[in-house]
Coordinates of C-alpha atoms and ligand atoms in Angstrom, one line a residue:
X1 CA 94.3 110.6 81.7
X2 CA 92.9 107.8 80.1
X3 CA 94.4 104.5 79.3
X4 CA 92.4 103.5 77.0
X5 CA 93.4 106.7 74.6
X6 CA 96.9 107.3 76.5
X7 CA 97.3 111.3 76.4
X8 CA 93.7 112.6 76.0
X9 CA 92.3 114.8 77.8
X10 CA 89.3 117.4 78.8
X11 CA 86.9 117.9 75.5
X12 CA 89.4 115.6 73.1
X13 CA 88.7 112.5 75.7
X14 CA 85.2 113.5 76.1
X15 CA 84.7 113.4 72.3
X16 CA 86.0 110.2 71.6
X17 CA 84.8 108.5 74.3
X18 CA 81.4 109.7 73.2
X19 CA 82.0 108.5 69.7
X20 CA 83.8 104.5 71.5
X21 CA 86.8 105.2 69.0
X22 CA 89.7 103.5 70.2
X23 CA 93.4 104.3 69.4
X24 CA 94.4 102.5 65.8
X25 CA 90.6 103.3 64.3
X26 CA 89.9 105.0 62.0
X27 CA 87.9 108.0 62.6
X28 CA 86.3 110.8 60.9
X29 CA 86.4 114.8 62.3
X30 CA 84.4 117.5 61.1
X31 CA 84.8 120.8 61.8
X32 CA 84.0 123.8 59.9
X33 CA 82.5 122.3 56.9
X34 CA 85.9 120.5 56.7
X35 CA 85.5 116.3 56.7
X36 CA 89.1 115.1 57.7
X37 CA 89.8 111.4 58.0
X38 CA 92.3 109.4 59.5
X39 CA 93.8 106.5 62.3
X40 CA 93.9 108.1 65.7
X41 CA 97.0 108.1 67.2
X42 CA 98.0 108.5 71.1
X43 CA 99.3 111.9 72.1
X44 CA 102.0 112.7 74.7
X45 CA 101.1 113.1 78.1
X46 CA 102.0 116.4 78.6
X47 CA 99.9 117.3 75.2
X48 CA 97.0 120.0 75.6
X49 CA 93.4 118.7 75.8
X50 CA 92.0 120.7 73.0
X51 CA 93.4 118.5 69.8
X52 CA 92.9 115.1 68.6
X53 CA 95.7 113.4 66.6
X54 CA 95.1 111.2 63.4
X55 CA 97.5 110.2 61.2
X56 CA 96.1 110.7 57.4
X57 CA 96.3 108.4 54.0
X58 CA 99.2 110.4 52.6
X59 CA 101.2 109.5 56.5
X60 CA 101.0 113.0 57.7
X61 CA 100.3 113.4 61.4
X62 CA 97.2 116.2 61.7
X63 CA 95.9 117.6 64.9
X64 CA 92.4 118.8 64.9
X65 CA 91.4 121.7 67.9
X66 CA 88.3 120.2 68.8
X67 CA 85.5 122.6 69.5
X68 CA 82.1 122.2 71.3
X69 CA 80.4 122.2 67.8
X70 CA 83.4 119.7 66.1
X71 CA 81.7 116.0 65.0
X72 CA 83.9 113.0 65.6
X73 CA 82.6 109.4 64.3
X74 CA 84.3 106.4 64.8
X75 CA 84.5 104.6 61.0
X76 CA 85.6 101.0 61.6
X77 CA 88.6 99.5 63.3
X78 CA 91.6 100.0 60.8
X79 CA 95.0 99.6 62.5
X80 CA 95.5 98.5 66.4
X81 CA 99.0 99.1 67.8
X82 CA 100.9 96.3 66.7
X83 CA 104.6 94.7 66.9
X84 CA 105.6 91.6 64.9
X85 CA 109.4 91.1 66.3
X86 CA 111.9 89.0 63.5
X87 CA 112.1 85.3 64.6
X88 CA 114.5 84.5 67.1
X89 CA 117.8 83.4 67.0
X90 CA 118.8 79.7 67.9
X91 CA 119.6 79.8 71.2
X92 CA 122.7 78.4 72.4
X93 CA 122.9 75.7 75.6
X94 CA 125.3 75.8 78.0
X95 CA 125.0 79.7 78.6
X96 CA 124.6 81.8 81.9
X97 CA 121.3 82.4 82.8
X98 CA 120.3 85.5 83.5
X99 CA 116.9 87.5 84.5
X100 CA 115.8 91.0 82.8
X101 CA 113.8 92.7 85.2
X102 CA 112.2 95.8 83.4
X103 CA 110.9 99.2 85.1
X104 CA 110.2 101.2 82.1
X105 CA 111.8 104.1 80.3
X106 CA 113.2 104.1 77.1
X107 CA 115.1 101.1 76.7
X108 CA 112.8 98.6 76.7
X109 CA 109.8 100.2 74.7
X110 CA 109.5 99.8 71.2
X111 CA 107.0 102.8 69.0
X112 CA 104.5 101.4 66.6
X113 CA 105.1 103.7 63.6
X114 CA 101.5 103.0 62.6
X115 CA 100.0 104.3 65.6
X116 CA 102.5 106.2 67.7
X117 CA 102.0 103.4 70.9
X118 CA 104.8 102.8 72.7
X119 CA 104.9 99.5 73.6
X120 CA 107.1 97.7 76.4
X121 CA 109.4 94.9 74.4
X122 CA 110.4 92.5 77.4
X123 CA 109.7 88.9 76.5
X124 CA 112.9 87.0 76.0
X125 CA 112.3 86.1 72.4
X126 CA 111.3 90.0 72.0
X127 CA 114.5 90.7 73.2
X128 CA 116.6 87.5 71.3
X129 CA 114.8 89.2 68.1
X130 CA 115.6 92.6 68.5
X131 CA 119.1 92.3 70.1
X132 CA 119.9 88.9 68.5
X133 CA 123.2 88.9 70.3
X134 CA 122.2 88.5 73.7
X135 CA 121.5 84.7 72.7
X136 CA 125.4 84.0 72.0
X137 CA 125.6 85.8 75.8
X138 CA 123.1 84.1 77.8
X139 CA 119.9 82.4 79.2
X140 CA 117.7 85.0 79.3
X141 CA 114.4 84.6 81.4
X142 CA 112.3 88.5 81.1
X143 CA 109.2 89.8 83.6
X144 CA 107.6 93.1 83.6
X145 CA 108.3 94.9 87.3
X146 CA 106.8 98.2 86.0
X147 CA 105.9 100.3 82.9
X148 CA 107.2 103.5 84.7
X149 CA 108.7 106.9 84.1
X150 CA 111.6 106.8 86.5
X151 CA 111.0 110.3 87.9
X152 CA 107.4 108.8 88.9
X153 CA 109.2 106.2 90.5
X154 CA 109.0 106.1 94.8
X155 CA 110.9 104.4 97.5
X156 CA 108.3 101.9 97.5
X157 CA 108.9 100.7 93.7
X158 CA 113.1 100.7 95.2
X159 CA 111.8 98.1 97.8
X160 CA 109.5 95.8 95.2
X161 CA 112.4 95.8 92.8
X162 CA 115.0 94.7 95.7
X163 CA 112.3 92.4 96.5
X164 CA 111.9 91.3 93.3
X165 CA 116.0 91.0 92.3
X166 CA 116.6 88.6 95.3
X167 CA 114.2 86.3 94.5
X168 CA 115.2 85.9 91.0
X169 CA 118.5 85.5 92.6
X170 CA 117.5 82.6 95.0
X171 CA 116.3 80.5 92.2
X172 CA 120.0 80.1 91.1
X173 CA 120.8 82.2 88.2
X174 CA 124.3 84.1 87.3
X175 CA 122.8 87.8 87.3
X176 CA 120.2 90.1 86.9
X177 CA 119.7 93.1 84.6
X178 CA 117.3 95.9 85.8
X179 CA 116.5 98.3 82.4
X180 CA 115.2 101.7 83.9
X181 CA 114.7 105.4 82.8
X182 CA 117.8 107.4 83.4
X183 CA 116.5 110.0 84.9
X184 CA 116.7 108.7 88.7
X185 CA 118.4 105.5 87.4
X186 CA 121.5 106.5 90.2
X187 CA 118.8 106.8 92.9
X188 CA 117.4 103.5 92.1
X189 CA 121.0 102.1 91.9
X190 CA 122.0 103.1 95.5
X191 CA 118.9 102.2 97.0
X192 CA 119.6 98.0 96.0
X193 CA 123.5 98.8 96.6
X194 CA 122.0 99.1 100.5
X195 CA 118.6 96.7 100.0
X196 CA 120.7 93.9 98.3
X197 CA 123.6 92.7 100.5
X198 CA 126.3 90.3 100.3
X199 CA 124.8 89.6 96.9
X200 CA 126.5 86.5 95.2
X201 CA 125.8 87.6 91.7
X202 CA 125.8 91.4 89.7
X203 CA 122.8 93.4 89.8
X204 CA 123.4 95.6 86.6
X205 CA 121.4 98.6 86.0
X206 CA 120.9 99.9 82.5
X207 CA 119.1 102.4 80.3
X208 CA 118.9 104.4 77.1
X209 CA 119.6 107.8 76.3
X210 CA 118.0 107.6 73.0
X211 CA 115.1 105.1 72.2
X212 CA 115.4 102.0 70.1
X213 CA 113.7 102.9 67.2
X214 CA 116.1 105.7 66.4
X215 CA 119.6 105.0 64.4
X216 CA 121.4 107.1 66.9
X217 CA 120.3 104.5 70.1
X218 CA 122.2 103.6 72.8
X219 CA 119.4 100.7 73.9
X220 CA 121.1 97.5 72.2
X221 CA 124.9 98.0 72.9
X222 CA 123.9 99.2 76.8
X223 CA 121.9 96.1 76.8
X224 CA 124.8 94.1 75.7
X225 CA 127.2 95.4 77.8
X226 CA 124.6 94.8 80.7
X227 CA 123.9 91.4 80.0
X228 CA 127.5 90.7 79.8
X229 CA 128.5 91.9 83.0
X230 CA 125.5 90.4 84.8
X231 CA 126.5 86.7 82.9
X232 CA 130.5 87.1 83.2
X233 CA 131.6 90.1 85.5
X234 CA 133.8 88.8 88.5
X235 CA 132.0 91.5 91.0
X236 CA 128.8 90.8 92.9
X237 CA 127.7 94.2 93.3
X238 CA 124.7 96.8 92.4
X239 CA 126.1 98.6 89.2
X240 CA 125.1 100.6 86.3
X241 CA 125.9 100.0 82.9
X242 CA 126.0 103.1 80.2
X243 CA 128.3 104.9 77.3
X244 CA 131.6 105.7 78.6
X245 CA 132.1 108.0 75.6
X246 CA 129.6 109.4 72.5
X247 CA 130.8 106.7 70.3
X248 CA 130.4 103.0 70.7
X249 CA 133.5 102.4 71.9
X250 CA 133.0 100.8 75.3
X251 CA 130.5 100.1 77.9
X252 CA 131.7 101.9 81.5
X253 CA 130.3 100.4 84.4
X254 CA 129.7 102.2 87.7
X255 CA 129.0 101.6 91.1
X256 CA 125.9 101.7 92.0
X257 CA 126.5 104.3 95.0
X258 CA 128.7 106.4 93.2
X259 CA 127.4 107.3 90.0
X260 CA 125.2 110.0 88.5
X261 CA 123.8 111.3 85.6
X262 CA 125.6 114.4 84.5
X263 CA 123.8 115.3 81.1
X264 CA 120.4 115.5 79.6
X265 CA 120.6 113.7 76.8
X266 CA 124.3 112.1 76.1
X267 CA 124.8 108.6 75.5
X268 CA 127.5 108.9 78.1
X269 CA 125.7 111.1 80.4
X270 CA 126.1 108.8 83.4
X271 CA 129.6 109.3 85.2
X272 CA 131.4 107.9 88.4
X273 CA 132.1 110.9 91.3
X274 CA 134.6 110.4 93.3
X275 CA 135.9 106.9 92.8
X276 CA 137.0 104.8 90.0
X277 CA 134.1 102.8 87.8
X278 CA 134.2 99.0 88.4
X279 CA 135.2 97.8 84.8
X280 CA 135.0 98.8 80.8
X281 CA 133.3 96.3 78.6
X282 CA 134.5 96.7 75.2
X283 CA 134.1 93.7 72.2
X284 CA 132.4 91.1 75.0
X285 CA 135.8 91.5 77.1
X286 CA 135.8 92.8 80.5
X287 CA 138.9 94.8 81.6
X288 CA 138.5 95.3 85.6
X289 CA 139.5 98.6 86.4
X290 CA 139.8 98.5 90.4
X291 CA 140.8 95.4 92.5
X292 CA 138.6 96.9 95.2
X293 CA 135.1 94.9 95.0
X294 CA 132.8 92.1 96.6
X295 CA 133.6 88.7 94.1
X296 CA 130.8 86.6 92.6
X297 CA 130.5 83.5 95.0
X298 CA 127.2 81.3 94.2
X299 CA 127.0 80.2 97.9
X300 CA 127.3 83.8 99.7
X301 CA 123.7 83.9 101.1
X302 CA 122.1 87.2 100.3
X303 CA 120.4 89.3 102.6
X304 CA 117.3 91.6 101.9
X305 CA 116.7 94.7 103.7
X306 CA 114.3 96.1 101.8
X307 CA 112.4 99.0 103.6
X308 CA 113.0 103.0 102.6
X309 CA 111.3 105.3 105.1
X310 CA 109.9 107.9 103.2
X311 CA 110.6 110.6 105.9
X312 CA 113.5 112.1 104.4
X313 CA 114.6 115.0 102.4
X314 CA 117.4 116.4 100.1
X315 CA 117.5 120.4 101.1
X316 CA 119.6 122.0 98.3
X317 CA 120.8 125.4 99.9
X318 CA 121.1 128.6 97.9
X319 CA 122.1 131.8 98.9
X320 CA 119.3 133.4 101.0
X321 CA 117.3 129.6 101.7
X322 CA 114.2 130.8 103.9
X323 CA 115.4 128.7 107.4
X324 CA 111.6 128.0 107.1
X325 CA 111.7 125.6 104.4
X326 CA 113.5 123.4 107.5
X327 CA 111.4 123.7 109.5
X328 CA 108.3 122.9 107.6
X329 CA 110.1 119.5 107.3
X330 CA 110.2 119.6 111.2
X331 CA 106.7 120.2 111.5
X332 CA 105.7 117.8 108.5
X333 CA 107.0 115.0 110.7
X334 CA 110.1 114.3 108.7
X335 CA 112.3 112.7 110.5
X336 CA 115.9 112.9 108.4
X337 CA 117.1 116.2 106.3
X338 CA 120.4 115.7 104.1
X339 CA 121.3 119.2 102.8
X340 CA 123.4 120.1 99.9
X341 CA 125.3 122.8 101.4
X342 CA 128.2 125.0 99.3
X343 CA 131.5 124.1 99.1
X344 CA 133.6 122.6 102.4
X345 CA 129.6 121.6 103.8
X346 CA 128.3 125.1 104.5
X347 CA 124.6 127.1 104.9
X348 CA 124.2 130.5 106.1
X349 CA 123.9 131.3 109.7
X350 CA 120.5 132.3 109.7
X351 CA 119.4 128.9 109.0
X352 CA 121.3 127.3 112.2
X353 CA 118.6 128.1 114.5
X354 CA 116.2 126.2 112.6
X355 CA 118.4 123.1 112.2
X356 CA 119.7 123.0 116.0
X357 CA 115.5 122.9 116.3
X358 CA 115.6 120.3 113.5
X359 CA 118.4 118.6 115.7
X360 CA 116.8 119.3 119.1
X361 CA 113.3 117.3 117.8
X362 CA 115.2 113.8 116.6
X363 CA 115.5 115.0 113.3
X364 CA 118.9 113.7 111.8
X365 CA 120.7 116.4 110.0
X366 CA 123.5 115.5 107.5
X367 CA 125.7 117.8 105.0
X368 CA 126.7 116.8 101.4
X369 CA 128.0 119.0 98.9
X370 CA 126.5 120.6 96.0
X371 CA 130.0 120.5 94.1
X372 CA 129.8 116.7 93.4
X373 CA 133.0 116.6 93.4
X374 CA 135.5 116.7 96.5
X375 CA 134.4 116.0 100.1
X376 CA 132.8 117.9 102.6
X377 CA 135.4 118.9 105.5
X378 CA 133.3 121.5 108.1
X379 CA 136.8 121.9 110.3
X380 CA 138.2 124.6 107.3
X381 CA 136.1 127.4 108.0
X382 CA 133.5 129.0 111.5
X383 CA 130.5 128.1 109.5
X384 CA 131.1 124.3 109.5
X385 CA 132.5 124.3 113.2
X386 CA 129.3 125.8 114.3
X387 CA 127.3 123.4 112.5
X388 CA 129.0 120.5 113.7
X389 CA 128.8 121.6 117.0
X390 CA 125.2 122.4 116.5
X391 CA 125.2 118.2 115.5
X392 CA 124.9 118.1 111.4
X393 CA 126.5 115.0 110.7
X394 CA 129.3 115.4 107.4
X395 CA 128.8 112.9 104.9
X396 CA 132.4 113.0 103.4
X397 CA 132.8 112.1 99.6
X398 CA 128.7 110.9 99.4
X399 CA 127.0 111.8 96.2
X400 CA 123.8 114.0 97.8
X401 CA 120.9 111.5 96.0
X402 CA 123.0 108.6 97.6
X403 CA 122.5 110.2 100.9
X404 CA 119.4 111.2 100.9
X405 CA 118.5 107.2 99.7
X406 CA 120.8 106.1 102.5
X407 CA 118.9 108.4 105.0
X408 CA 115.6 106.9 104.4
X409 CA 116.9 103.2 104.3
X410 CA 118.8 103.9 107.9
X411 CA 116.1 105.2 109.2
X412 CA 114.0 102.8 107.7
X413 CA 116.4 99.7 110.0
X414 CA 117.3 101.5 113.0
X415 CA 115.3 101.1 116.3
X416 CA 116.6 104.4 117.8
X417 CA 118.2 107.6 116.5
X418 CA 121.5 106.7 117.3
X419 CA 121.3 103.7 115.7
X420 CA 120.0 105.0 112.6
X421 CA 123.2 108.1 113.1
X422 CA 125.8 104.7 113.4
X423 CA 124.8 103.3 110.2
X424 CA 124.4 106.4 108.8
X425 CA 128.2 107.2 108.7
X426 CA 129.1 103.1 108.1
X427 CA 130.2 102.3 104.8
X428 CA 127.7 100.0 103.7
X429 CA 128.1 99.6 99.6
X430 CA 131.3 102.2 99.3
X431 CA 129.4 105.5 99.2
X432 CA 132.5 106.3 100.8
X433 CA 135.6 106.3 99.4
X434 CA 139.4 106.0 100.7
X435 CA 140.9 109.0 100.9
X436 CA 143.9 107.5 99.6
X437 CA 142.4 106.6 96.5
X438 CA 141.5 110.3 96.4
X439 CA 140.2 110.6 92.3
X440 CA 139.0 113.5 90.6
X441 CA 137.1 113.2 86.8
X442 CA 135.2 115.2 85.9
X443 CA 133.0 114.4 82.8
X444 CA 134.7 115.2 79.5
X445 CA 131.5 116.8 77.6
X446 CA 133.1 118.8 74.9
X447 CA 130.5 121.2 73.0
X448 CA 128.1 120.0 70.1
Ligands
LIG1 N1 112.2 110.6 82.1 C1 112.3 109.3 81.5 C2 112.8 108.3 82.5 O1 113.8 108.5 83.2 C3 113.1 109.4 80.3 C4 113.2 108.1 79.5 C5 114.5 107.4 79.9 O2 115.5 108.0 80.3 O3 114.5 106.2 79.7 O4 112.2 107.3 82.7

């Protein structure tokens, strides 16, 4: 694809590459005796590579199917992409200060209705202008990390972005706010819960369900609710900050171990498994929901352990799994498998061979469960004796994405097996919880 004309493809790029039009010119197609003119607009990625999309006089959107025999001109420049934010608020003095590191996703792009671009909004007066608030809230210093779909995200962005956090961190500020797409936001969230320790300040994570420029978004009050917690909260942990409900009632936020995204497209798609959140922000006031977290202390030193190895998988088992699937992992040179078994922590029998040779080659085997909720006990039933005798390691109460992040980052600071098996089953950032605090929500999505 090309970046110059984001979403082209095949023939369409060919064309208007041929002709040097540009998105926000105006071009004219003919095709069929038919002379149609318009702006040319950029086209989603996942868009075919046959049309090319102009947006006419009369404001209608028109996609041509370009054929070998279509003409496309290029008239003259007409409109380029463009975003004029309102003036900034006056910014008050005496505020927390605190950094806006920005991945990509929804919540920190803004569309050009003129064109169709997307473009990121990140500055801090971009920010101060849009979502005047945040200046009665904080300091707010804004950098670009990435301009990425969070499924295209890798453990090497998790490590640049931990990297990226603590130095903000060591140049004295009061938090930091990471805006990311929701899709592996929780992913993303567990991985600096175990890159980012003893962290003297919040690291709050935050997205949007719905994007700015429609009434329905969630992009400005998240934000708020983020930047809040990062400036005020009295925890010093890697968090997320969403919805709690449809409405605009309060900001929930989450640890960043224990929370995942349980809806497509919700505003409060994100919930906490198997623990309590941290706090609910609602009118700029924090009411702490558990007693149970690291305090904010300026002078706790951080420490960065940054490194993921890449050489782990999440195995969801259904009924009838092929016991090849593991060991193609074996034989790819993985070196970590967490597997989302049924219920107590189970797979079918006719996979144990293949995991015992999984297990006999170094490979460290772990069991979560695919019912998100609960823990995995592998004592209740012959199925999960056998496969702890065989040597799968039970992961308790651990959300399967945490463990699988956790898998790769152990194996990623341990010099030996063992090693990496002891910290695999050490509550690092409480991806375990008490059993005494045993706590069961499920999300409340009613229908429609
Ligand atoms: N798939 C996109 C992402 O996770 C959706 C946009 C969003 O959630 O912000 O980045």
């Amino acid at each position: 694809m090309s970046e110059r004309l984001p979403g082209y493809r095949g023939l369409a790029l060919k064309m208007l590459l041929e002709a040097g039009a540009d998105i926000g010119d105006l071009i004219r197609v003919v095709k069929d005796n038919v002379v149609l003119e318009g702006v040319l607009i950029p086209r989603s990625e996942y868009s075919d590579d046959k049309h090319i999309v102009i947006k006419s006089r009369s404001g209608y959107n028109i996609g041509v199917e370009v054929t070998p025999a279509t003409k496309v001109e290029r008239v003259r420049t007409e409109l380029k992409p463009l975003f004029v934010p309102p003036p900034p608020p006056e910014q008050r003095t005496g505020l927390p200060k605190v950094t806006i590191l920005s991945t990509g996703g929804t919540i920190a792009s803004r569309v050009d209705y003129r064109t169709g671009a997307v473009r990121p909004v990140i500055s801090a007066s971009d920010l101060y202008s849009i979502v005047p608030e945040l200046s009665d809230i904080a300091v707010i210093d804004a950098e670009i990390l990435f301009s990425i779909f969070s499924e295209d995200l890798t453990p090497k962005n998790w490590s640049a972005m931990a990297r990226a956090v603590a130095d903000h961190i060591s140049r004295g500020i009061d938090g930091v706010v990471v805006t990311h797409g929701t899709d592996t936001m929780g992913y993303s969230a567990a991985a600096l819960s175990f890159a980012l320790q003893k962290l003297p300040v919040p690291v709050v994570f935050v997205g949007a369900q719905r994007s700015e420029d429609r009434p329905s978004s969630d992009a400005p009050m998240n934000l708020i609710g983020a930047v809040y917690a990062a400036s005020s909260a009295p925890f010093a942990e890697v968090t997320v900050a969403m919805h709690e409900t449809p409405s605009d009632e309060a900001i929930i936020i989450h640890r960043g171990t224990k929370v995942r995204k349980c809806h497509t497209s919700r505003r409060d798609a994100f919930k906490t498994v198997n623990s309590k959140p941290l706090a609910r922000i609602v009118n700029n006031k924090i009411f702490i929901l558990t007693n149970n977290y690291q305090p904010r202390d300026l002078e706790r030193k951080i420490i960065l352990k940054p490194e993921f190895d890449e050489r782990a998988a999440l195995i969801k088992f259904y009924p009838g799994m092929n016991p090849k699937i593991i060991d193609w992992y074996v034989s790819e040179g993985y070196r970590g498998i967490v597997l989302e078994g049924t219920g107590l922590g189970h797979v079918r029998r006719e996979c144990f061979p293949a995991i015992k040779g999984a297990i006999d080659a170094d490979v460290i085997v772990a069991m979560t469960s695919q019912c998100i909720w609960g823990r995995v006990n592998m004592n209740v039933y012959s199925n999960g004796r056998d496969l702890l005798s065989i040597g799968v390691i039970p992961l308790d109460d651990m959300l399967a994405e945490t463990a699988l992040v956790k898998m790769m980052w152990c194996l990623a600071q341990s010099k030996s097996i063992d090693e990496a098996k002891n910290l695999l089953i050490t509550n690092i950032a409480n991806e375990f919880s008490d059993r005494t605090v045993e706590h069961f929500e499920p999300p409340k999505f009613s229908m429609g």
